[in-house]
Coordinates of C-alpha atoms in Angstrom, one line a residue:
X435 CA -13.0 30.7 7.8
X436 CA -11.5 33.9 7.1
X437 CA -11.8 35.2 3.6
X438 CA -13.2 32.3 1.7
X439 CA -16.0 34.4 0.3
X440 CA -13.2 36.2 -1.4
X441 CA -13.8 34.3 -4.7
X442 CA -11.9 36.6 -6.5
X443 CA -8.8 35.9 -4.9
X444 CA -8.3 32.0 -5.1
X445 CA -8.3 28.9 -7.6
X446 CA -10.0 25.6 -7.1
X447 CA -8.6 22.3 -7.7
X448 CA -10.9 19.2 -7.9
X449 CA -9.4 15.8 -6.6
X450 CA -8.6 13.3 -9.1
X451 CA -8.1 9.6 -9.0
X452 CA -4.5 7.6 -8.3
X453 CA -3.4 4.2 -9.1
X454 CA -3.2 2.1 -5.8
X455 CA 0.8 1.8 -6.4
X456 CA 1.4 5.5 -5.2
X457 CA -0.7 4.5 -2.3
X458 CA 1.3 1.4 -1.2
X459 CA -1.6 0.4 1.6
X460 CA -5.0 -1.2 1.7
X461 CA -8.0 1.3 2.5
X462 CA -10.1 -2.1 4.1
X463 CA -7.2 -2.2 6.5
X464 CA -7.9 1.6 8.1
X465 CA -12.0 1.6 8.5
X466 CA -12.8 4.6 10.1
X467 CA -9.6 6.4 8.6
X468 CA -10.3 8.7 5.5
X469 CA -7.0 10.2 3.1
X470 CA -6.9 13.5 1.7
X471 CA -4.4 14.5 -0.4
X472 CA -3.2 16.6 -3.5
X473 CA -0.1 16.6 -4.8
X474 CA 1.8 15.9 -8.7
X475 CA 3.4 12.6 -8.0
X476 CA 0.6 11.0 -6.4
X477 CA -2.6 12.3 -7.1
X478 CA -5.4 11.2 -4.2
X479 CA -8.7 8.9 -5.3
X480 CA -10.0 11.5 -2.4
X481 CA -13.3 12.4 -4.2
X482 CA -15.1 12.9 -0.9
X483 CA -13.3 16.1 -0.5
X484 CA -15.3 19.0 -1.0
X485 CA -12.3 21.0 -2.7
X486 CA -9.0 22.5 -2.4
X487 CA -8.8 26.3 -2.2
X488 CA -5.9 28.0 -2.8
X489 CA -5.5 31.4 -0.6
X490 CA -3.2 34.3 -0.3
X491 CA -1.7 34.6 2.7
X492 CA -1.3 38.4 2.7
X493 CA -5.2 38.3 3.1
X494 CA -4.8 36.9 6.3
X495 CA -1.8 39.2 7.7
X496 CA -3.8 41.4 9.9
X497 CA -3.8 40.4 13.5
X498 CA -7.1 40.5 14.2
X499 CA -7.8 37.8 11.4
X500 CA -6.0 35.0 12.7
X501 CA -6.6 31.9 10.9
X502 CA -6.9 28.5 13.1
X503 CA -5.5 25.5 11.7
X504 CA -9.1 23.3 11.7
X505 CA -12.2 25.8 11.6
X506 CA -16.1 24.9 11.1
X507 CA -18.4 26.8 9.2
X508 CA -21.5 26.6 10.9
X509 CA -23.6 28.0 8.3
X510 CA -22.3 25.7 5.9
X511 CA -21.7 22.7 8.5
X512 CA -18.2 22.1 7.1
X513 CA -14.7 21.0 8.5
X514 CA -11.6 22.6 7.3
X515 CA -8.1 22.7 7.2
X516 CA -6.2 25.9 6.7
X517 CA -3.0 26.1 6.1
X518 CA -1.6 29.4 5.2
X519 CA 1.9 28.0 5.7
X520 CA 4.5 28.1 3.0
X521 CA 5.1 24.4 3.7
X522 CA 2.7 21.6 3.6
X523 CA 1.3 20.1 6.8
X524 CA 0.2 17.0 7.5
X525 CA -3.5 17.0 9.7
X526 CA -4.7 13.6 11.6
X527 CA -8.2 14.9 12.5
X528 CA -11.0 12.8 14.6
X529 CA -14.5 13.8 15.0
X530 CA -16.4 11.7 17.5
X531 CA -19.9 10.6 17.4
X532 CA -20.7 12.9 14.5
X533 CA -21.6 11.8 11.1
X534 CA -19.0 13.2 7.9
X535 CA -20.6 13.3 4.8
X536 CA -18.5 13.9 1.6
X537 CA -18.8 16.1 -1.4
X538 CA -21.5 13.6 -3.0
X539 CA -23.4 13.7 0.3
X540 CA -22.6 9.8 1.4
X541 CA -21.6 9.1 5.0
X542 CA -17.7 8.9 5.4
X543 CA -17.5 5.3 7.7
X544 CA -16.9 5.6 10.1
X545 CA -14.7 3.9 13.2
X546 CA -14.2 3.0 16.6
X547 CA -11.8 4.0 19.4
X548 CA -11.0 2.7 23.0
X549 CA -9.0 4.2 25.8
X550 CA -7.4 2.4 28.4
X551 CA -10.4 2.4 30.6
X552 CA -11.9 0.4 27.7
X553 CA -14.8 2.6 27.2
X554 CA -15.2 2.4 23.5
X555 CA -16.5 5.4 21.3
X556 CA -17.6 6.0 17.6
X557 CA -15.6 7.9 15.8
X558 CA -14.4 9.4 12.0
X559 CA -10.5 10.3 11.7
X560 CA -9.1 12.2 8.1
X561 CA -5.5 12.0 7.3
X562 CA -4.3 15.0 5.3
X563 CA -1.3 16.2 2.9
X564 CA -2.1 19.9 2.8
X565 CA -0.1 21.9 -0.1
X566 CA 1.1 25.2 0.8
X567 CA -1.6 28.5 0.9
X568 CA -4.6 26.2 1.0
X569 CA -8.0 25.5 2.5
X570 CA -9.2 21.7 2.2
X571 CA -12.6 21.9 2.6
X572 CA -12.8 18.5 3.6
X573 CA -16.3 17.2 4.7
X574 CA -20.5 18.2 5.8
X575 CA -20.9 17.6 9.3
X576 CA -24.2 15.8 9.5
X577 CA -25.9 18.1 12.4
X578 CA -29.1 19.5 12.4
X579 CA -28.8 22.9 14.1
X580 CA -26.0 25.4 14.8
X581 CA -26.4 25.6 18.2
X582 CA -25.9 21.6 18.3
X583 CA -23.0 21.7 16.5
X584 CA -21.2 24.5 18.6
X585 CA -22.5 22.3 22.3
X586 CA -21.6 18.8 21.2
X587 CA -19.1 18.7 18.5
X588 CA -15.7 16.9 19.3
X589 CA -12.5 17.2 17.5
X590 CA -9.2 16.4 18.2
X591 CA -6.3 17.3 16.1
X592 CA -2.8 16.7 15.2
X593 CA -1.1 19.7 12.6
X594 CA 2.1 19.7 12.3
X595 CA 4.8 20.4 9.1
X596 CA 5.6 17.7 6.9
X597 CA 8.8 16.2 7.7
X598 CA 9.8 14.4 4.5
X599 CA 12.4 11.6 5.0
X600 CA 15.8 13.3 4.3
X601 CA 16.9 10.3 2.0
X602 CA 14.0 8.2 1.0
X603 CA 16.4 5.6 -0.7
X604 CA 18.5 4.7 2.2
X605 CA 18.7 0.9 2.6
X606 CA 20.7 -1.1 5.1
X607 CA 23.3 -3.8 4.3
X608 CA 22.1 -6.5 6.6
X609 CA 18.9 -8.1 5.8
X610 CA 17.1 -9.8 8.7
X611 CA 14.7 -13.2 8.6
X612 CA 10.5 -12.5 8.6
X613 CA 9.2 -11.2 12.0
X614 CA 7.0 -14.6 12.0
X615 CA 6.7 -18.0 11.8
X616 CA 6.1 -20.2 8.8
X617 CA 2.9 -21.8 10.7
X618 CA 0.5 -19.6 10.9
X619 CA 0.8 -17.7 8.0
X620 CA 1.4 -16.4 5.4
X621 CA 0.3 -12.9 6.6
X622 CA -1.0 -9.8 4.2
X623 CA 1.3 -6.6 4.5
X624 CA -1.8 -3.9 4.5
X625 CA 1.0 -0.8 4.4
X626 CA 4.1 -0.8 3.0
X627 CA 7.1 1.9 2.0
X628 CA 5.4 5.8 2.1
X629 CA 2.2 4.2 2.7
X630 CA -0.4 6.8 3.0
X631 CA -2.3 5.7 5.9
X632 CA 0.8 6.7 8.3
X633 CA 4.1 5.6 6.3
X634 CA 4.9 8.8 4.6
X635 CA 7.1 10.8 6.7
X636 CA 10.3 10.6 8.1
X637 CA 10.2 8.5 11.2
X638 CA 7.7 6.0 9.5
X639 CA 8.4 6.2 6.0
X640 CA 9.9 2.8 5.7
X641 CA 7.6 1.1 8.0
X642 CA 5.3 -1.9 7.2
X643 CA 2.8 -3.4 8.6
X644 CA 1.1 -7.2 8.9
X645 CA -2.4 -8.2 9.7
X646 CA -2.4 -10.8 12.1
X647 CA -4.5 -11.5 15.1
X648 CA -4.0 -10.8 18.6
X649 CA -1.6 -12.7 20.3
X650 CA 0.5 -13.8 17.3
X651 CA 4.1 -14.9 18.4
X652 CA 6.6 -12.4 17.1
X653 CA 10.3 -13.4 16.0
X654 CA 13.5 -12.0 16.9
X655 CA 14.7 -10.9 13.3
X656 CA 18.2 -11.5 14.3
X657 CA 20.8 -12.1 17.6
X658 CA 20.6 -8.4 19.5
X659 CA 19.7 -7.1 22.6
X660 CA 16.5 -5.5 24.0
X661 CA 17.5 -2.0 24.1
X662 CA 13.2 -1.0 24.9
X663 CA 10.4 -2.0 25.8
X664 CA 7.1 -0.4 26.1
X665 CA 4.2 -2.6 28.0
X666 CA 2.1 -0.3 29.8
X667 CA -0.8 0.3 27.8
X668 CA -3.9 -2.8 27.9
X669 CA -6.8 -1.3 26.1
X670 CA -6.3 1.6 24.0
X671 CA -7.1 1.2 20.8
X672 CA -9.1 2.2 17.2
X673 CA -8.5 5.4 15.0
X674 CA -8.4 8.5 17.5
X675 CA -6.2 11.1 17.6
X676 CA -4.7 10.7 21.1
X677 CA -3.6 7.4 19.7
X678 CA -1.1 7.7 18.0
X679 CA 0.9 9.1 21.4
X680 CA 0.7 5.5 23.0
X681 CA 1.2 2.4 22.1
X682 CA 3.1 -0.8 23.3
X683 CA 6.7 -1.8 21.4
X684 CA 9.8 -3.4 21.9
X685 CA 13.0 -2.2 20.2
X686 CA 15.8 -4.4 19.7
X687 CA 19.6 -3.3 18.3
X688 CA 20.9 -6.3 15.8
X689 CA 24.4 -8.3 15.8
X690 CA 25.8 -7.4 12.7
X691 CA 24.3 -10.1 10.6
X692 CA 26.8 -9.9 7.5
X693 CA 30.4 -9.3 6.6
X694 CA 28.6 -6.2 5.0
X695 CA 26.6 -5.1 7.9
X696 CA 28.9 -5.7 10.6
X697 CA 29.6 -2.6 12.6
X698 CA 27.1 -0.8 10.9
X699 CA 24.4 0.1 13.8
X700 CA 20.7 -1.2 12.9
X701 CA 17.6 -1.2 15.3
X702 CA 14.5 -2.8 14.7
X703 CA 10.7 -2.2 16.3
X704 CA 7.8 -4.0 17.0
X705 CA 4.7 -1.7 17.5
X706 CA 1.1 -2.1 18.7
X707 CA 2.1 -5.4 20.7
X708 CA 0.2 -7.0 23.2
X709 CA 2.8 -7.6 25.1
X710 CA 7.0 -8.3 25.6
X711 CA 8.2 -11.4 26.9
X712 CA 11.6 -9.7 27.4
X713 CA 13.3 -7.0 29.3
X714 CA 15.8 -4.2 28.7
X715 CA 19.7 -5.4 28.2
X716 CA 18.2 -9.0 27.3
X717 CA 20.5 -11.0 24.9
X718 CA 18.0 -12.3 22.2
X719 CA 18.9 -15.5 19.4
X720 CA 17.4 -15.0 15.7
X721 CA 14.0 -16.8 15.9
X722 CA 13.4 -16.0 19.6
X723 CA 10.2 -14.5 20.6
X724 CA 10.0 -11.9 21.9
X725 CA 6.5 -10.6 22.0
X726 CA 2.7 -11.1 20.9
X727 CA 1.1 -8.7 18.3
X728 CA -1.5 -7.0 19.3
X729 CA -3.8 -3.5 18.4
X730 CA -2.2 -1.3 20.8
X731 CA -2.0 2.9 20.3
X732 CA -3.3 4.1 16.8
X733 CA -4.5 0.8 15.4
X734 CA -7.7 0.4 13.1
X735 CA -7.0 -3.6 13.4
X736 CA -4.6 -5.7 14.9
X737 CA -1.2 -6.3 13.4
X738 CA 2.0 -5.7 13.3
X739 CA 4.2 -2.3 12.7
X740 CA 7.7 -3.0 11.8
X741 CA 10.5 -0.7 11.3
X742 CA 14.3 -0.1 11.4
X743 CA 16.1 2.2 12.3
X744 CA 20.1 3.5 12.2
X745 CA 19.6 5.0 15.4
X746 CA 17.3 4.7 18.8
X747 CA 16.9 8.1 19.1
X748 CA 12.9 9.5 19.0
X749 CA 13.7 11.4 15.7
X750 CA 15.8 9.1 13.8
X751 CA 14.5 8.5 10.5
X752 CA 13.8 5.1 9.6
X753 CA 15.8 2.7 7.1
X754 CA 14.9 0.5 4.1
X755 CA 15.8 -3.2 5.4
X756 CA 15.1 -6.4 3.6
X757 CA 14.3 -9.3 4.5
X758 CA 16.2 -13.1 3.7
X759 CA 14.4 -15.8 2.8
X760 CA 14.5 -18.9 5.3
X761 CA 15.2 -21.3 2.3
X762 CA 17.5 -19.6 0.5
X763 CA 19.0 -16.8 2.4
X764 CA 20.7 -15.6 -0.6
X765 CA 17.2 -14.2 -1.8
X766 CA 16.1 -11.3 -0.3
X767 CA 12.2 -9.8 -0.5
X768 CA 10.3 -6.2 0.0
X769 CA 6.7 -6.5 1.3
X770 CA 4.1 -4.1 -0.5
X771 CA 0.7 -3.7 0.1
X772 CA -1.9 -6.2 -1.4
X773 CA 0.9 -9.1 -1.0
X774 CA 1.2 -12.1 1.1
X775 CA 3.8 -13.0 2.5
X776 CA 5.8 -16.1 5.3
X777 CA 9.5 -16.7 6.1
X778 CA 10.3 -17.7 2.7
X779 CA 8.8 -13.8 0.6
X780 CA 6.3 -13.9 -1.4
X781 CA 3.3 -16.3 -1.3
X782 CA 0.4 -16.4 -4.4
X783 CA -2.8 -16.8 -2.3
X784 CA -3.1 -20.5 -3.6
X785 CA -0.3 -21.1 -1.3
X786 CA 2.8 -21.5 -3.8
X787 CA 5.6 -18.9 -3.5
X788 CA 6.5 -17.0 -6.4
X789 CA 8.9 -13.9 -7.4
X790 CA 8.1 -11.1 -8.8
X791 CA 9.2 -7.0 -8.3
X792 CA 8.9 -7.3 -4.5
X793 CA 11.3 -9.9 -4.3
X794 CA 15.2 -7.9 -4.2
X795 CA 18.3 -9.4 -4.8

């Protein structure tokens, strides 16, 4: 842990509550997943956290005191991230059949993974926004001896720099019709725009995502062609780590669908299917499917991942799109968390549509 006993030389900031709009998902949709973060425009409900220390970094400039990115005390039978960047990082950390207890002492819940052997195993996963020159002392680690802890303890780990979308406002001229159809629904988007289970970073940051069950049909949003598909992966599944390197998709490059659009490149995937009833170069019709949803890759329940894109390449940010409503194509809609929705926008949960802010023009 480096210098932490160095009281004298750091600050510590307790973690204060949010409104659920800055969060833009729903925490029953992510059991086993856990959010940390503090920041000024979003301020984290994480009261589990056990605090946020800030450091300076010329305490840890000496060679020989190399500071690791996640370090356990084993005195104190704590899990921390250190980050003595002058950037923020983003941490996806798992710790498997361990127990995480939180500042108050209550057991973080915990989740479930499965890999593609379909061996399933208990598991705990944090998702952290780390500010610049800080320690987040995160969670306890419920063992009850050192040498336990040190033998048995499993983490995997994901650190990397936060790569904030370079133009968060950037929205496409062609809308495109709802990824399902009107039986069946209307479904519940459970993470919308900069969502904060996985939506808040450039490649995802317009991304949403639709509980549904396993083997829902999935729509062709509009006439395209199959430019990928990913359908190798049968079982893994749940809230590890290694997850969120595989998963099943298909990616499809749209027509133009306007006289505003046309021309204008627009790519749209499908992510955590179950599998692709198409191929590469397939021409596809609006309404066609093309896949079934399924739980596939980083998944804490089945549904749906849907983004868009201006470009197929790996590290092309994503792009606002909206959708048209099947009765009035003229009206256009924005899912958010909490808000159920079917091929015509936004549905009250007695079944009659309404309009409100989601719905654009």
């Amino acid at each position: 842990m480096g210098r932490k006993s160095n009281k004298s030389r750091r600050t510590t900031r307790k973690p204060v509550k949010s409104s659920s709009s800055c969060w833009n998902f729903l925490p029953d949709a992510g059991p086993g997943c856990h959010i940390a973060r503090h920041d000024t425009f979003c301020s984290s409900p994480t009261s589990w956290v056990i605090e946020w220390e800030t450091v300076d970094p010329a305490d840890f400039s000496d060679e020989d005191n190399e500071v690791p990115d996640v370090a356990v005390d084993p005195e104190e039978r704590t899990l921390s991230l250190c980050n003595i960047r002058d950037k923020h990082v983003v941490a996806y950390l798992t710790v498997f059949d361990t127990v995480l207890r939180g500042a108050d002492g209550r057991e973080l819940e915990r989740g479930r993974t499965v890999n593609n052997q379909g061996v399933s195993q208990s598991c705990t996963t944090l998702i952290v926004l780390c500010p610049p020159f800080t320690f987040a002392h995160l969670c306890y680690l419920d063992i009850s001896n050192e040498g336990e802890m040190l033998e048995n303890l499993k983490i995997e780990s994901d650190v990397q720099e936060w790569k904030k979308h370079p133009n968060p406002s950037d929205t496409h001229l062609t809308s495109v019709s709802f990824p399902f159809r009107l039986e069946g629904g209307p479904y519940l988007c459970t993470q919308g725009e900069g969502g904060q289970l996985t939506h808040f970073f450039a490649g995802n940051q317009h991304a949403l995502d639709f509980r549904c069950p396993v083997g829902t049909p999935l729509l062709a949003v509009g006439h395209g062609t199959v430019i990928d598909v990913k359908d190798t992966n049968a079982k893994i599944t749940g809230v590890a780590v290694s997850n969120l390197f595989e998963w099943n998709s298909v990616l499809l490059e749209l027509d133009g669908s306007s006289k505003e659009g046309k021309g204008d490149p627009l790519f749209v995937e499908y992510v955590h299917i179950q599998g692709a009833s198409v191929q590469v170069g397939d021409k596809v019709k609006r309404g066609q499917v093309i896949a079934t949803s399924g739980t596939v890759g980083f998944s804490p329940e089945p549904h749906l991942h849907f983004c868009a894109y201006r470009s197929p390449d790996m590290s092309a940010p994503t792009v606002r799109v909206y959708f048209h409503s099947t009765r009035d194509p003229q009206e256009t809609f924005l899912p958010r968390a909490g808000q159920y929705y079917d091929t015509n926008g936004l549905v009250e949960q007695d079944g009659d549509t309404a309009t409100n802010d989601d719905v654009g023009s």
